[in-house]
PDB file of C-alpha atoms in Angstrom:
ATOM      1  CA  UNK A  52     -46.332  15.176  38.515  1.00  0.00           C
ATOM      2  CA  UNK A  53     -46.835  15.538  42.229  1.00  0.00           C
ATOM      3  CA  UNK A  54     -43.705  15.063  44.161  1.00  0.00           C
ATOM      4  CA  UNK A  55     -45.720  13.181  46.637  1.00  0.00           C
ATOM      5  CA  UNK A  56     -46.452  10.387  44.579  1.00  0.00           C
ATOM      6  CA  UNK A  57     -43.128  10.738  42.855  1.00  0.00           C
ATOM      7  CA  UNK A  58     -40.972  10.129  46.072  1.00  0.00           C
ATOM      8  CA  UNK A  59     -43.589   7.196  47.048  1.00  0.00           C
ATOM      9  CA  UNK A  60     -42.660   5.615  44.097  1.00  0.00           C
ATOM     10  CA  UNK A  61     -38.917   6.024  44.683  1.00  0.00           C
ATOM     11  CA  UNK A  62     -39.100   4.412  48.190  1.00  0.00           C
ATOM     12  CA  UNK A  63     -40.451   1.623  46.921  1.00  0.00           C
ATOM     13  CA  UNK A  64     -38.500   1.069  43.801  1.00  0.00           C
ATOM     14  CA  UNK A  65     -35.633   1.245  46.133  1.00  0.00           C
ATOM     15  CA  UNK A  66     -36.187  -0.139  49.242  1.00  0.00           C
ATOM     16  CA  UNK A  67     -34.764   2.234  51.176  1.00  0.00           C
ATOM     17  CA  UNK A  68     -36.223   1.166  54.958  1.00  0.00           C
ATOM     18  CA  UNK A  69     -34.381  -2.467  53.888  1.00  0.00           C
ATOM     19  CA  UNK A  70     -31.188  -0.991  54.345  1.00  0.00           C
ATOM     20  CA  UNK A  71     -29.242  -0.273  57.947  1.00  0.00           C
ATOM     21  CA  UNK A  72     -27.329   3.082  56.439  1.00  0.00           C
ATOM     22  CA  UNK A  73     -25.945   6.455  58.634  1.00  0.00           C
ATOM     23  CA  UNK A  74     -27.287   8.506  55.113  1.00  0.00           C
ATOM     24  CA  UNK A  75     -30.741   9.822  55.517  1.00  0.00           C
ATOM     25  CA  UNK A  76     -32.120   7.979  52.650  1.00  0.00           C
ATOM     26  CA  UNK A  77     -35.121   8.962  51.201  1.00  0.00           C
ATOM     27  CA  UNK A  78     -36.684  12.871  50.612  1.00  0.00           C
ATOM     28  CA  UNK A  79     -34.608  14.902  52.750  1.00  0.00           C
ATOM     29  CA  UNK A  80     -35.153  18.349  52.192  1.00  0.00           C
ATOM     30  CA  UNK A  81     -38.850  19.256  50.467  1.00  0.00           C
ATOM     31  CA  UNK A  82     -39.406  21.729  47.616  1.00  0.00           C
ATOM     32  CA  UNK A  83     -42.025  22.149  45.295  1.00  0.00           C
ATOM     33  CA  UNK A  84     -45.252  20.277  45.616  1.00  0.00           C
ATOM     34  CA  UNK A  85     -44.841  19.468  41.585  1.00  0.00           C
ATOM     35  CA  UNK A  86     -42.233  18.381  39.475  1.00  0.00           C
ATOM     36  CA  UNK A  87     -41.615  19.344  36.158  1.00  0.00           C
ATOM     37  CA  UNK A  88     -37.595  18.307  36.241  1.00  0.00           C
ATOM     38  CA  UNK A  89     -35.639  15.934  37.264  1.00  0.00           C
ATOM     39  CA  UNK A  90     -31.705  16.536  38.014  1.00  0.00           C
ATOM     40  CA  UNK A  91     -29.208  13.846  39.307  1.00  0.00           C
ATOM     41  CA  UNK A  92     -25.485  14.146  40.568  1.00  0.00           C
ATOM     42  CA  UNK A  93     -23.196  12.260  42.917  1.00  0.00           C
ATOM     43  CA  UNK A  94     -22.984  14.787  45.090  1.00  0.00           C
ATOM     44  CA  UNK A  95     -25.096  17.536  47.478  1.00  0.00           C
ATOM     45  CA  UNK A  96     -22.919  20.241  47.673  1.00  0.00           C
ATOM     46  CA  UNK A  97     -23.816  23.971  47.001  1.00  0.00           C
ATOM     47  CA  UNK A  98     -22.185  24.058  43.232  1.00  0.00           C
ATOM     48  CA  UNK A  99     -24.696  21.514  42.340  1.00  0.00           C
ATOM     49  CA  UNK A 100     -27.403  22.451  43.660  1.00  0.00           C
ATOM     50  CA  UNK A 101     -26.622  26.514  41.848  1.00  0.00           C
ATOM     51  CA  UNK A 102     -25.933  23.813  38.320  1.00  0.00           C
ATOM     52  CA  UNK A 103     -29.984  22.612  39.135  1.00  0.00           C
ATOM     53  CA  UNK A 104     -31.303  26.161  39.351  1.00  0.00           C
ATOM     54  CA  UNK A 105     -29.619  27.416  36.416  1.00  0.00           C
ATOM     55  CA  UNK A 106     -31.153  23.784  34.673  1.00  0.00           C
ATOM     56  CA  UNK A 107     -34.470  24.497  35.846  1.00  0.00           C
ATOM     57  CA  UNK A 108     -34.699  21.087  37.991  1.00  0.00           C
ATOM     58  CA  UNK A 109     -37.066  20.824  41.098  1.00  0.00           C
ATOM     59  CA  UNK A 110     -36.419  17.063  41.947  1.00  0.00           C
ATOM     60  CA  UNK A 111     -32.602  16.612  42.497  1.00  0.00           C
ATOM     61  CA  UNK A 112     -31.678  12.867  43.009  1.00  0.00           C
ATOM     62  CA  UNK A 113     -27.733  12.499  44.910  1.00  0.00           C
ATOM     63  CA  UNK A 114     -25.892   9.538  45.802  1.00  0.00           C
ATOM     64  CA  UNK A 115     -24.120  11.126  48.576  1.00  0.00           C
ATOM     65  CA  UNK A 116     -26.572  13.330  50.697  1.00  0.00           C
ATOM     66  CA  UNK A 117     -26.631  15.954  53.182  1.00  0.00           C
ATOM     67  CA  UNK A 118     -27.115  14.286  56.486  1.00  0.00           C
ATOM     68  CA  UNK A 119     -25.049  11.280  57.683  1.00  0.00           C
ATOM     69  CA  UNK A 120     -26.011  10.744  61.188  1.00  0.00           C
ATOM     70  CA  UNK A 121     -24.432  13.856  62.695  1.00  0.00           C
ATOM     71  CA  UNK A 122     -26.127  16.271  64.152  1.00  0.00           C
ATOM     72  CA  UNK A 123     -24.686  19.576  63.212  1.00  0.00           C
ATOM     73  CA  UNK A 124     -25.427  24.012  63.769  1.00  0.00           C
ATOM     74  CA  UNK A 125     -27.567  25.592  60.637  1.00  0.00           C
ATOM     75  CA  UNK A 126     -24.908  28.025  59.629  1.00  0.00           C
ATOM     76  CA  UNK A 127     -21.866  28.549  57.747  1.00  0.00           C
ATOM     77  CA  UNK A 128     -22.064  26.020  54.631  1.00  0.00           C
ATOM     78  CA  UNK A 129     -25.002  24.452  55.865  1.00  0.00           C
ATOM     79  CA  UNK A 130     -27.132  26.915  56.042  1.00  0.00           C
ATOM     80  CA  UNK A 131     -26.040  27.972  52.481  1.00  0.00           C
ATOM     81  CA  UNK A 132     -26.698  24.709  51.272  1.00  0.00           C
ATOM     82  CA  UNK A 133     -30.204  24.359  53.048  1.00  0.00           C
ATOM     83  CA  UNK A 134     -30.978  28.129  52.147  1.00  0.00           C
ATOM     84  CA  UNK A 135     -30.613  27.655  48.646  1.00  0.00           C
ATOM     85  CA  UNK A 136     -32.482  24.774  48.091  1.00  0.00           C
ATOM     86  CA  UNK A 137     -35.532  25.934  49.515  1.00  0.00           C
ATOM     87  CA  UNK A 138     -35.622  29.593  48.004  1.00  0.00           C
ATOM     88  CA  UNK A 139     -35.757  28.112  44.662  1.00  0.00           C
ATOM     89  CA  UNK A 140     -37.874  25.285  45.822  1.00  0.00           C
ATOM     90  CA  UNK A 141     -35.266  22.244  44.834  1.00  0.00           C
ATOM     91  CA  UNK A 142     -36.672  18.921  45.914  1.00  0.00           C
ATOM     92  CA  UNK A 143     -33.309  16.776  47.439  1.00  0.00           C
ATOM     93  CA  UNK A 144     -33.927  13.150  47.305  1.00  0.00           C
ATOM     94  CA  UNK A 145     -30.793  10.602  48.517  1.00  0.00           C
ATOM     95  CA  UNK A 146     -30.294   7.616  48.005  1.00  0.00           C
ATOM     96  CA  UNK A 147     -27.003   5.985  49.428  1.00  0.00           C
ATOM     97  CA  UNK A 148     -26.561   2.119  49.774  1.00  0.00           C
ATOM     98  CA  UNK A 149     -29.767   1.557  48.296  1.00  0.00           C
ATOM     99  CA  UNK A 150     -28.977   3.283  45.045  1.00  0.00           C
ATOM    100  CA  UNK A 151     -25.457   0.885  45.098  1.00  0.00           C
ATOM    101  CA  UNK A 152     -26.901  -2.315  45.266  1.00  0.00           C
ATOM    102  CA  UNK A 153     -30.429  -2.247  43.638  1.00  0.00           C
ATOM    103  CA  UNK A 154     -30.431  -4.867  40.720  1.00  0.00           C
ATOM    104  CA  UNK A 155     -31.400  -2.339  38.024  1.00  0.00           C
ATOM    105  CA  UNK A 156     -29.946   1.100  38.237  1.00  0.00           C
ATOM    106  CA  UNK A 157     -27.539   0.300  40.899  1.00  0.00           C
ATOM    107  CA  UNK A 158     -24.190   1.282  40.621  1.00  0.00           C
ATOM    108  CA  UNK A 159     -22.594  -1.907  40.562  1.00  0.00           C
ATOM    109  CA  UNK A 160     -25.316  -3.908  38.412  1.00  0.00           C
ATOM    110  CA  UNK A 161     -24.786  -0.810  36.111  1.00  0.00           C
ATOM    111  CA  UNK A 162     -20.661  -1.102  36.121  1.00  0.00           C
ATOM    112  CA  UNK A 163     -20.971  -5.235  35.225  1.00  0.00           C
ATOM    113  CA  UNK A 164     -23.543  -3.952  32.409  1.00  0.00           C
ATOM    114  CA  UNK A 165     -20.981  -1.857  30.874  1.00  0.00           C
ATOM    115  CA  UNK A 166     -17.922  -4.462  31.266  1.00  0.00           C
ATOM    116  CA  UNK A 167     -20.160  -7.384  29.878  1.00  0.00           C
ATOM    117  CA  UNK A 168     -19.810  -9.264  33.659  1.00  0.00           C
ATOM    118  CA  UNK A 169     -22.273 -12.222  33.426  1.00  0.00           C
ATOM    119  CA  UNK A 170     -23.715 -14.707  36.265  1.00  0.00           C
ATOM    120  CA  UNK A 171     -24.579 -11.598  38.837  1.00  0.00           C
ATOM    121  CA  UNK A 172     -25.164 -12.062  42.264  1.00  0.00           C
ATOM    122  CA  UNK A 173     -25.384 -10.004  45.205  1.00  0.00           C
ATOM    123  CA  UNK A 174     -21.720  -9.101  47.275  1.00  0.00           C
ATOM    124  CA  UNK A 175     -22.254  -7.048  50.287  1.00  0.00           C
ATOM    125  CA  UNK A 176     -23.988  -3.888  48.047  1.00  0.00           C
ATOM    126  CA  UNK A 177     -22.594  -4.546  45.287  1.00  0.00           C
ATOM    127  CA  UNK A 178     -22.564  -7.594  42.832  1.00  0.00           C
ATOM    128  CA  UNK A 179     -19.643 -10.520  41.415  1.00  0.00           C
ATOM    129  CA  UNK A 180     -20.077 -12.515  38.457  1.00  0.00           C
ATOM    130  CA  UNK A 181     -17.451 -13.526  35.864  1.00  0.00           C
ATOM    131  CA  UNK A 182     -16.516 -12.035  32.326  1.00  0.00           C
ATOM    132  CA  UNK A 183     -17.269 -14.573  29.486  1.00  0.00           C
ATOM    133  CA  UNK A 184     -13.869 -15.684  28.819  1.00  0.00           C
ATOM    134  CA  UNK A 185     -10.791 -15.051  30.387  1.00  0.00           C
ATOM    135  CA  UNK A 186      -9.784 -10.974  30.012  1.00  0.00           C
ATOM    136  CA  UNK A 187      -6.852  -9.690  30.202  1.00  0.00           C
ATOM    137  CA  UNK A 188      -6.536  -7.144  33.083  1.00  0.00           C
ATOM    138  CA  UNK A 189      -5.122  -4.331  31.481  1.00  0.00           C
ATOM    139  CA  UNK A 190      -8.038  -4.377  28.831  1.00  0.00           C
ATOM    140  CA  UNK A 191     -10.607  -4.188  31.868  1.00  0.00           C
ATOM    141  CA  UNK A 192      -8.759  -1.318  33.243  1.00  0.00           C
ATOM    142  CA  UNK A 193      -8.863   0.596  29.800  1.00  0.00           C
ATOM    143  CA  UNK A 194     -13.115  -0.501  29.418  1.00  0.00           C
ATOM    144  CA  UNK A 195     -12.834   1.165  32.883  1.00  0.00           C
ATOM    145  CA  UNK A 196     -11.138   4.312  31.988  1.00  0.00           C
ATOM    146  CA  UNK A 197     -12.863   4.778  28.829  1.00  0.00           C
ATOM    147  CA  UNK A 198     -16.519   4.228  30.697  1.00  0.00           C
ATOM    148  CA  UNK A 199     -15.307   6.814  33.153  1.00  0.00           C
ATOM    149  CA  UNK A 200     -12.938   9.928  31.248  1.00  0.00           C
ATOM    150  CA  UNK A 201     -10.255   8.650  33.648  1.00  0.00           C
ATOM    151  CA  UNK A 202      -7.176   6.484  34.466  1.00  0.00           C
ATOM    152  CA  UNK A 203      -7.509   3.762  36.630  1.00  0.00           C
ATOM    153  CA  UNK A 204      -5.448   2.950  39.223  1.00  0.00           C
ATOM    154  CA  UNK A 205      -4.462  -0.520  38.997  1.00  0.00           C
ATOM    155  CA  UNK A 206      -2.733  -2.875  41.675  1.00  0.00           C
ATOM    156  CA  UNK A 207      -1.749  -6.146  39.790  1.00  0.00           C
ATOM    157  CA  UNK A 208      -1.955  -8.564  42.383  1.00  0.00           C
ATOM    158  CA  UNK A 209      -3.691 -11.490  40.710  1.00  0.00           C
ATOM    159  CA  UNK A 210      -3.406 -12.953  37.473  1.00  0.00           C
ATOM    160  CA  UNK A 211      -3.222 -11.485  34.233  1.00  0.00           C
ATOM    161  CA  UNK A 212      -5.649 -12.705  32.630  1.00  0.00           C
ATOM    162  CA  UNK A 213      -9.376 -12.475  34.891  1.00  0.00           C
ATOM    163  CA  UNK A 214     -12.133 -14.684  34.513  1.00  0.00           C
ATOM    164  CA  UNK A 215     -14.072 -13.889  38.160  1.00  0.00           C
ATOM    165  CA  UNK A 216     -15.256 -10.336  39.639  1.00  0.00           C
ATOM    166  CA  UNK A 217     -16.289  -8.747  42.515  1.00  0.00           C
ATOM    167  CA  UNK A 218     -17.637  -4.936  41.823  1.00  0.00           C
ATOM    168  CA  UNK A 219     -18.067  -2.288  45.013  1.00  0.00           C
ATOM    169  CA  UNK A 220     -18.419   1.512  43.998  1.00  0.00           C
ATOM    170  CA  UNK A 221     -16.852   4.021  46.011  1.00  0.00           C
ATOM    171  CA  UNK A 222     -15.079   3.756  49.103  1.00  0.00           C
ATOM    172  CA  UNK A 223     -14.989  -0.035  49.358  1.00  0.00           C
ATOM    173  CA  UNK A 224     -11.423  -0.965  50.128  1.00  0.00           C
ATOM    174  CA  UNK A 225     -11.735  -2.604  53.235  1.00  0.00           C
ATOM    175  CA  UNK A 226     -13.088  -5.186  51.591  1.00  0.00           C
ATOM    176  CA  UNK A 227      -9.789  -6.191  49.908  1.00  0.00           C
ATOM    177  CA  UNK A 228      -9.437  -8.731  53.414  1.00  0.00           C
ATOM    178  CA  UNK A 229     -12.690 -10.425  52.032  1.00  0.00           C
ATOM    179  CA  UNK A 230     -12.756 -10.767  48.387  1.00  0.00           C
ATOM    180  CA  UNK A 231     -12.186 -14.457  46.800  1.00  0.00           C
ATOM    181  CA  UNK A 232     -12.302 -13.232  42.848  1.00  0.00           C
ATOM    182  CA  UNK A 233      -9.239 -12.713  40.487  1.00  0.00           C
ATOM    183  CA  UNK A 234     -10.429  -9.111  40.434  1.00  0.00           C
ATOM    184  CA  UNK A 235     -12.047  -6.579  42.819  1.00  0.00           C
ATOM    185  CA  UNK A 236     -13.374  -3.544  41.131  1.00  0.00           C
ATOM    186  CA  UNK A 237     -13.779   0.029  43.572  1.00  0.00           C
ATOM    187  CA  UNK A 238     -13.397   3.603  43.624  1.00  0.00           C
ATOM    188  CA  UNK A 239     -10.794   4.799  46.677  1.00  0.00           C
ATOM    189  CA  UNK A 240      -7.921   3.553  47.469  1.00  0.00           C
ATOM    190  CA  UNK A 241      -6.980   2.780  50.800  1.00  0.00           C
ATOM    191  CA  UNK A 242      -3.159   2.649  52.470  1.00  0.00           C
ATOM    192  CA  UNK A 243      -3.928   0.019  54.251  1.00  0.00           C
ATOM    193  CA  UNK A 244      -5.553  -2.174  51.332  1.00  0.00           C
ATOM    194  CA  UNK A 245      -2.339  -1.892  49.603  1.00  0.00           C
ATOM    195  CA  UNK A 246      -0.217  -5.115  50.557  1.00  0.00           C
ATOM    196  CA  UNK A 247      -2.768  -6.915  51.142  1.00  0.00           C
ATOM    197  CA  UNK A 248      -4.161  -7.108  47.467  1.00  0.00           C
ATOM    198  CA  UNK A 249      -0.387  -8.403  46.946  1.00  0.00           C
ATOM    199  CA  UNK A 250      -0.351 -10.901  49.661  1.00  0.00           C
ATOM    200  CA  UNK A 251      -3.385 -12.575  48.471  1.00  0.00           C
ATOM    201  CA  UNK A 252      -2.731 -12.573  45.253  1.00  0.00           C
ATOM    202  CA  UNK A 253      -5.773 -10.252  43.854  1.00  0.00           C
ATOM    203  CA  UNK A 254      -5.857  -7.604  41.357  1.00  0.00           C
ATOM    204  CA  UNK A 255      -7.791  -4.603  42.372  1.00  0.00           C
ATOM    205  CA  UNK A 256      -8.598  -1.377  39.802  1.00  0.00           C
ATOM    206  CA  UNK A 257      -9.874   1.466  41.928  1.00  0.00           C
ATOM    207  CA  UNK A 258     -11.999   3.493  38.910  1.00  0.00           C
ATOM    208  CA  UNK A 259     -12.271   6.829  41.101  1.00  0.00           C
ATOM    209  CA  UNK A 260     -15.014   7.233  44.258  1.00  0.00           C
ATOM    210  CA  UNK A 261     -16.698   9.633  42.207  1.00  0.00           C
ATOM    211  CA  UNK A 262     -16.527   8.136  38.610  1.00  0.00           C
ATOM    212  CA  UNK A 263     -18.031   4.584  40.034  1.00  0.00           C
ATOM    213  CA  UNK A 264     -20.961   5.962  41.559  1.00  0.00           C
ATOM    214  CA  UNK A 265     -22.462   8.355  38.648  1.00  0.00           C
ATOM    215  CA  UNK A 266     -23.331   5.259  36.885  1.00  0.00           C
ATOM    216  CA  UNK A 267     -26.752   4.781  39.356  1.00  0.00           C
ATOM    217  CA  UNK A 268     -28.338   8.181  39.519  1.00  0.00           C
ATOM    218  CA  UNK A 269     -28.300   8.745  35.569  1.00  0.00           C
ATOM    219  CA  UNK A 270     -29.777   4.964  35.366  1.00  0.00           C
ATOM    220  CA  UNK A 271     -32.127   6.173  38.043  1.00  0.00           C
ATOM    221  CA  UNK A 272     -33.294   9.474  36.425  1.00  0.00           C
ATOM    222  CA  UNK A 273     -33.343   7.846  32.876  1.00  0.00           C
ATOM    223  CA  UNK A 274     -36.049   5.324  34.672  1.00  0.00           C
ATOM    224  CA  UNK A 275     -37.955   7.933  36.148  1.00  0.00           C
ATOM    225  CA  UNK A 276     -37.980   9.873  32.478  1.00  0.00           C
ATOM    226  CA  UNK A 277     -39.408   6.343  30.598  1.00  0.00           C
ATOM    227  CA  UNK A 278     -41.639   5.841  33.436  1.00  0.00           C
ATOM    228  CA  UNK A 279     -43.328   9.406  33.864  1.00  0.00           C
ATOM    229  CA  UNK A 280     -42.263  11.615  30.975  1.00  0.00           C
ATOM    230  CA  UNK A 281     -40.526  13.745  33.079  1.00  0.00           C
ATOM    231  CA  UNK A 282     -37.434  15.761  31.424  1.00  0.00           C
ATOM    232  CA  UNK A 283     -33.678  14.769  33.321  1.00  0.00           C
ATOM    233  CA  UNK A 284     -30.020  16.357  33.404  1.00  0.00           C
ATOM    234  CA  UNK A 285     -26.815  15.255  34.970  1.00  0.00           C
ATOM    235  CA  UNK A 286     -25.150  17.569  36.915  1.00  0.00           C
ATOM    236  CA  UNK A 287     -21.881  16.482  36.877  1.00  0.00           C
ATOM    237  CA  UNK A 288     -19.179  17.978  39.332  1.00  0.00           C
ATOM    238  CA  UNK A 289     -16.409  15.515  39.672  1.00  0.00           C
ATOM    239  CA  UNK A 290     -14.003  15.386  42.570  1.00  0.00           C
ATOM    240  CA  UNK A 291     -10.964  13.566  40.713  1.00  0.00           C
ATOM    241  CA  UNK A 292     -11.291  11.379  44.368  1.00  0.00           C
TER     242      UNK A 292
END
């Protein structure tokens, strides 16, 4: 399909222009005027984008993008990065906060999917709701863990058994100060988060920065596959962060 109409429908779906973000969301660097493949990963970084030319992808959807407000020298790693993609005519499309809170393929809607959270609503850009009965929060952490290859890091705070849930991908731990559920549900810990989970009595499992947020763009390419037959691969380079 035409990568024009393809990244038209994108903004849309997502919304990006509703959301106040320091990523360049949207198509940041353009590629081939058609798409025959889509390719999504967490992260831009050179590795992946040498994994999408090997896979034969021209549209490469990331969470985390190349620009972030900053503006920096074309050389070094940069200009590697930037180089690469357009010799081999790689499409990069971000999508940052928009791609963690939208109601579908969002991370976090995607997360309470998986753990069987019920009663969603919006929490800064990400979601709470409340697991059907009372879970123990060990048995969350292992859900966790076995959704994500890893071990959770868990701060038992709160009680042991959870009923209410507040879910923020990545690096949300400043929000441990605001939180009112039994649990809060992250990816990076923070040294300064640490006695205050304690304090106010709330558990917190941080899942991994990387492991939370790979939920969205495979939800988002699998979307884009049903939608317009196009072919999709995850690229998947984790950072054990």
């Amino acid at each position: 399909m035409e990568r024009d109409e393809l990244v038209a429908y994108l903004d849309e779906y997502l919304r990006i222009h509703a959301f106040k973000d320091v990523s360049l969301n949207g198509l940041q660097v353009e590629g081939n005027a058609r798409v025959h493949k889509i390719g999504a990963a967490v992260d831009a970084a050179l590795q992946v984008f040498e994994s999408a030319k090997e896979e034969g992808v021209d549209f490469l959807l990331v969470h985390h993008g190349l620009f972030w407000g900053e503006v920096f020298p074309i050389r070094g790693h940069h200009k590697r990065r930037l180089e690469h993609l357009l010799q081999h005519g790689i499409n990069l499309y971000a999508a940052h906060l928009p791609l963690d809170a939208h109601p579908e393929v969002g991370n976090n809607p995607q997360i309470a999917k998986a753990l069987g959270v019920v009663d969603l609503e919006a929490y800064e850009v990400g979601v709470k709701g409340r697991f059907p009965t009372p879970t123990p929060l060990a048995e969350i952490a292992d859900r966790l863990g076995q959704l994500t290859g890893m071990q959770c890091l868990v701060h038992q705070g709160g009680p042991e058994l959870v009923q209410t849930v507040t879910i923020v991908s990545g690096g949300a731990a400043s929000l441990v100060s605001k939180v009112e559920t039994d649990l809060f549900i992250t990816g990076e810990p923070k040294h300064s988060a640490f006695h205050e989970a304690f304090e106010r009595r709330l558990n917190v499992i941080y899942a991994g920065h990387y492991d939370t947020e790979v939920f969205g763009v495979k939800a988002l390419a699998a979307h884009l596959s049903e939608r317009f037959g196009l072919p999709w691969v995850f690229l998947d380079h984790p950072t054990g962060l």
